[in-house]
mmCIF file of C-alpha atoms in Angstrom:
data_model
loop_
_atom_site.group_PDB
_atom_site.id
_atom_site.type_symbol
_atom_site.label_atom_id
_atom_site.label_comp_id
_atom_site.label_asym_id
_atom_site.label_seq_id
_atom_site.Cartn_x
_atom_site.Cartn_y
_atom_site.Cartn_z
ATOM 1 C CA MET A 1 -25.346 -24.311 -20.437
ATOM 2 C CA ASN A 2 -24.585 -27.528 -22.183
ATOM 3 C CA ASN A 3 -21.697 -28.333 -24.506
ATOM 4 C CA THR A 4 -23.854 -28.611 -27.624
ATOM 5 C CA GLN A 5 -24.273 -24.849 -27.883
ATOM 6 C CA PRO A 6 -21.764 -22.879 -29.942
ATOM 7 C CA ASN A 7 -18.971 -21.038 -28.158
ATOM 8 C CA ASN A 8 -20.525 -17.630 -28.687
ATOM 9 C CA ALA A 9 -23.694 -18.714 -26.817
ATOM 10 C CA ARG A 10 -21.600 -19.774 -23.835
ATOM 11 C CA THR A 11 -19.627 -16.529 -23.716
ATOM 12 C CA ARG A 12 -22.621 -14.188 -23.934
ATOM 13 C CA ARG A 13 -23.261 -14.697 -20.243
ATOM 14 C CA THR A 14 -19.900 -13.176 -19.280
ATOM 15 C CA ASP A 15 -20.196 -10.386 -21.856
ATOM 16 C CA ARG A 16 -23.019 -8.853 -19.839
ATOM 17 C CA MET A 17 -20.870 -8.565 -16.736
ATOM 18 C CA PRO A 18 -18.969 -5.347 -16.180
ATOM 19 C CA THR A 19 -15.313 -5.680 -17.140
ATOM 20 C CA VAL A 20 -14.031 -5.096 -13.604
ATOM 21 C CA VAL A 21 -16.233 -7.857 -12.169
ATOM 22 C CA ARG A 22 -15.284 -10.216 -14.984
ATOM 23 C CA LEU A 23 -11.556 -9.573 -14.434
ATOM 24 C CA ALA A 24 -11.768 -9.894 -10.655
ATOM 25 C CA LEU A 25 -14.085 -12.889 -10.341
ATOM 26 C CA ALA A 26 -14.913 -14.684 -13.576
ATOM 27 C CA ASN A 27 -11.632 -16.270 -14.632
ATOM 28 C CA ARG A 28 -9.677 -19.293 -13.475
ATOM 29 C CA VAL A 29 -6.684 -17.497 -12.017
ATOM 30 C CA SER A 30 -8.762 -15.125 -9.895
ATOM 31 C CA ALA A 31 -11.054 -17.939 -8.756
ATOM 32 C CA VAL A 32 -8.101 -20.045 -7.579
ATOM 33 C CA TYR A 33 -6.547 -17.054 -5.798
ATOM 34 C CA LEU A 34 -9.796 -16.089 -4.057
ATOM 35 C CA THR A 35 -10.396 -19.716 -3.049
ATOM 36 C CA LEU A 36 -6.916 -19.819 -1.499
ATOM 37 C CA VAL A 37 -7.470 -16.602 0.449
ATOM 38 C CA GLY A 38 -11.011 -17.609 1.446
ATOM 39 C CA GLY A 39 -9.783 -20.986 2.661
ATOM 40 C CA ALA A 40 -7.057 -19.355 4.721
ATOM 41 C CA MET A 41 -9.594 -16.987 6.231
ATOM 42 C CA ALA A 42 -11.996 -19.840 7.030
ATOM 43 C CA VAL A 43 -9.218 -21.781 8.783
ATOM 44 C CA ALA A 44 -8.183 -18.661 10.684
ATOM 45 C CA ALA A 45 -11.760 -17.953 11.756
ATOM 46 C CA ALA A 46 -12.257 -21.567 12.900
ATOM 47 C CA GLN A 47 -8.957 -21.729 14.777
ATOM 48 C CA PRO A 48 -10.323 -20.306 18.090
ATOM 49 C CA LEU A 49 -12.869 -23.151 18.122
ATOM 50 C CA LEU A 50 -10.153 -25.767 17.832
ATOM 51 C CA ALA A 51 -7.264 -24.330 19.851
ATOM 52 C CA SER A 52 -7.061 -21.833 22.654
ATOM 53 C CA GLY A 53 -3.313 -21.436 23.111
ATOM 54 C CA PRO A 54 -1.476 -18.113 23.029
ATOM 55 C CA ASP A 55 -0.277 -18.788 19.470
ATOM 56 C CA ALA A 56 -3.779 -19.400 18.065
ATOM 57 C CA SER A 57 -4.064 -15.865 16.730
ATOM 58 C CA LEU A 58 -0.919 -16.258 14.626
ATOM 59 C CA VAL A 59 -2.949 -18.195 12.046
ATOM 60 C CA TRP A 60 -4.219 -14.811 10.741
ATOM 61 C CA VAL A 61 -0.732 -14.230 9.344
ATOM 62 C CA TRP A 62 -1.528 -16.546 6.397
ATOM 63 C CA PRO A 63 -4.418 -14.575 4.880
ATOM 64 C CA ALA A 64 -2.417 -11.393 5.367
ATOM 65 C CA LEU A 65 0.596 -12.932 3.616
ATOM 66 C CA PHE A 66 -1.539 -14.194 0.709
ATOM 67 C CA THR A 67 -2.727 -10.617 0.188
ATOM 68 C CA PHE A 68 0.545 -8.963 1.139
ATOM 69 C CA PRO A 69 1.373 -6.317 -1.406
ATOM 70 C CA ALA A 70 -2.045 -4.700 -1.107
ATOM 71 C CA PHE A 71 -2.455 -5.592 2.583
ATOM 72 C CA GLY A 72 0.750 -3.720 3.410
ATOM 73 C CA PHE A 73 -1.115 -0.492 2.653
ATOM 74 C CA VAL A 74 -3.999 -1.565 4.904
ATOM 75 C CA ALA A 75 -1.590 -2.376 7.740
ATOM 76 C CA TRP A 76 0.035 1.038 7.285
ATOM 77 C CA LEU A 77 -3.377 2.738 7.465
ATOM 78 C CA GLY A 78 -4.198 0.786 10.638
ATOM 79 C CA GLU A 79 -0.937 1.866 12.211
ATOM 80 C CA ALA A 80 -1.411 5.483 11.180
ATOM 81 C CA GLY A 81 -5.068 5.703 12.155
ATOM 82 C CA TRP A 82 -5.213 3.703 15.382
ATOM 83 C CA GLY A 83 -1.598 3.581 16.449
ATOM 84 C CA GLY A 84 -1.344 -0.201 16.276
ATOM 85 C CA ASP A 85 -4.671 -0.915 18.008
ATOM 86 C CA ALA A 86 -6.831 -1.128 14.893
ATOM 87 C CA PRO A 87 -10.077 -3.048 15.343
ATOM 88 C CA THR A 88 -10.440 -6.561 14.004
ATOM 89 C CA TRP A 89 -13.114 -5.545 11.485
ATOM 90 C CA PHE A 90 -10.597 -3.180 9.881
ATOM 91 C CA PHE A 91 -8.026 -5.902 9.299
ATOM 92 C CA VAL A 92 -10.532 -8.529 8.146
ATOM 93 C CA GLY A 93 -12.131 -6.009 5.781
ATOM 94 C CA GLY A 94 -8.658 -5.008 4.624
ATOM 95 C CA ILE A 95 -7.813 -8.633 3.816
ATOM 96 C CA VAL A 96 -11.029 -8.985 1.793
ATOM 97 C CA LEU A 97 -10.476 -5.712 -0.048
ATOM 98 C CA SER A 98 -6.815 -6.535 -0.700
ATOM 99 C CA ALA A 99 -7.767 -9.965 -2.061
ATOM 100 C CA LEU A 100 -10.295 -8.381 -4.447
ATOM 101 C CA VAL A 101 -7.783 -5.767 -5.653
ATOM 102 C CA GLN A 102 -5.137 -8.404 -6.268
ATOM 103 C CA SER A 103 -7.693 -10.680 -7.923
ATOM 104 C CA LEU A 104 -8.476 -7.840 -10.296
ATOM 105 C CA ALA A 105 -4.769 -7.414 -11.054
ATOM 106 C CA LEU A 106 -4.358 -11.138 -11.625
ATOM 107 C CA GLY A 107 -7.401 -11.204 -13.893
ATOM 108 C CA ALA A 108 -6.046 -8.287 -15.928
ATOM 109 C CA VAL A 109 -2.655 -9.978 -16.339
ATOM 110 C CA TRP A 110 -4.363 -13.241 -17.271
ATOM 111 C CA GLN A 111 -6.565 -11.501 -19.834
ATOM 112 C CA THR A 112 -3.563 -9.702 -21.302
ATOM 113 C CA LEU A 113 -1.563 -12.904 -21.622
ATOM 114 C CA ARG A 114 -4.504 -14.762 -23.186
ATOM 115 C CA GLY A 115 -5.134 -11.875 -25.573
ATOM 116 C CA ARG A 116 -1.552 -11.920 -26.779
ATOM 117 C CA ARG A 117 -1.707 -15.657 -27.314
ATOM 118 C CA GLY A 118 -5.026 -15.445 -29.140
ATOM 119 C CA ASN A 119 -3.978 -12.599 -31.486
ATOM 120 C CA ARG A 120 -1.033 -14.415 -33.010
ATOM 121 C CA GLY A 121 -3.122 -15.968 -35.732
ATOM 122 C CA HIS A 122 -2.177 -19.024 -37.721
ATOM 123 C CA LEU A 123 0.723 -19.235 -40.113
ATOM 124 C CA THR A 124 -0.214 -20.355 -43.572
ATOM 125 C CA ALA A 125 1.743 -20.820 -46.754
ATOM 126 C CA ALA A 126 0.303 -17.539 -48.121
ATOM 127 C CA SER A 127 1.525 -15.369 -45.253
#
C-alpha cells in the first residue's frame, strides 16, 4: 500500500489476522527477534559445510541460547524422554517452537507498552 492512503486503510490488513499471529509475527520487535534466531539457525546449519572440526557442532548453542527460557523446557523434555539422546529433529523443532512462543510473548509486551503510551491522551488547558 502506498503512503497516500489514510492510516485506517493501511491497518485493515493486520486487523484481519488472528491476534496470536499478529502478536507473534506482525510487529517490529517479534520480526527482529525471529530474524536473529533464524540467522543463528542458518549459520548453524551451514557450519558443517564450512568447517569439519570437532567443535563445529557447538555453533548450535547460539540458537538455543537465543531461545533459552522456553528452550529449557524442550531440553528437559528431551532429557526425560530420550535420556540425553534426543534426535536432532526434536531439538531443531524445539528451537523453532521456542522462538515462536517467545516472539508471541515479546509481541504481547510490545502491544501492551504501545497501548499504554497511546491511551495517555493529550493534555489541554480544559483538562
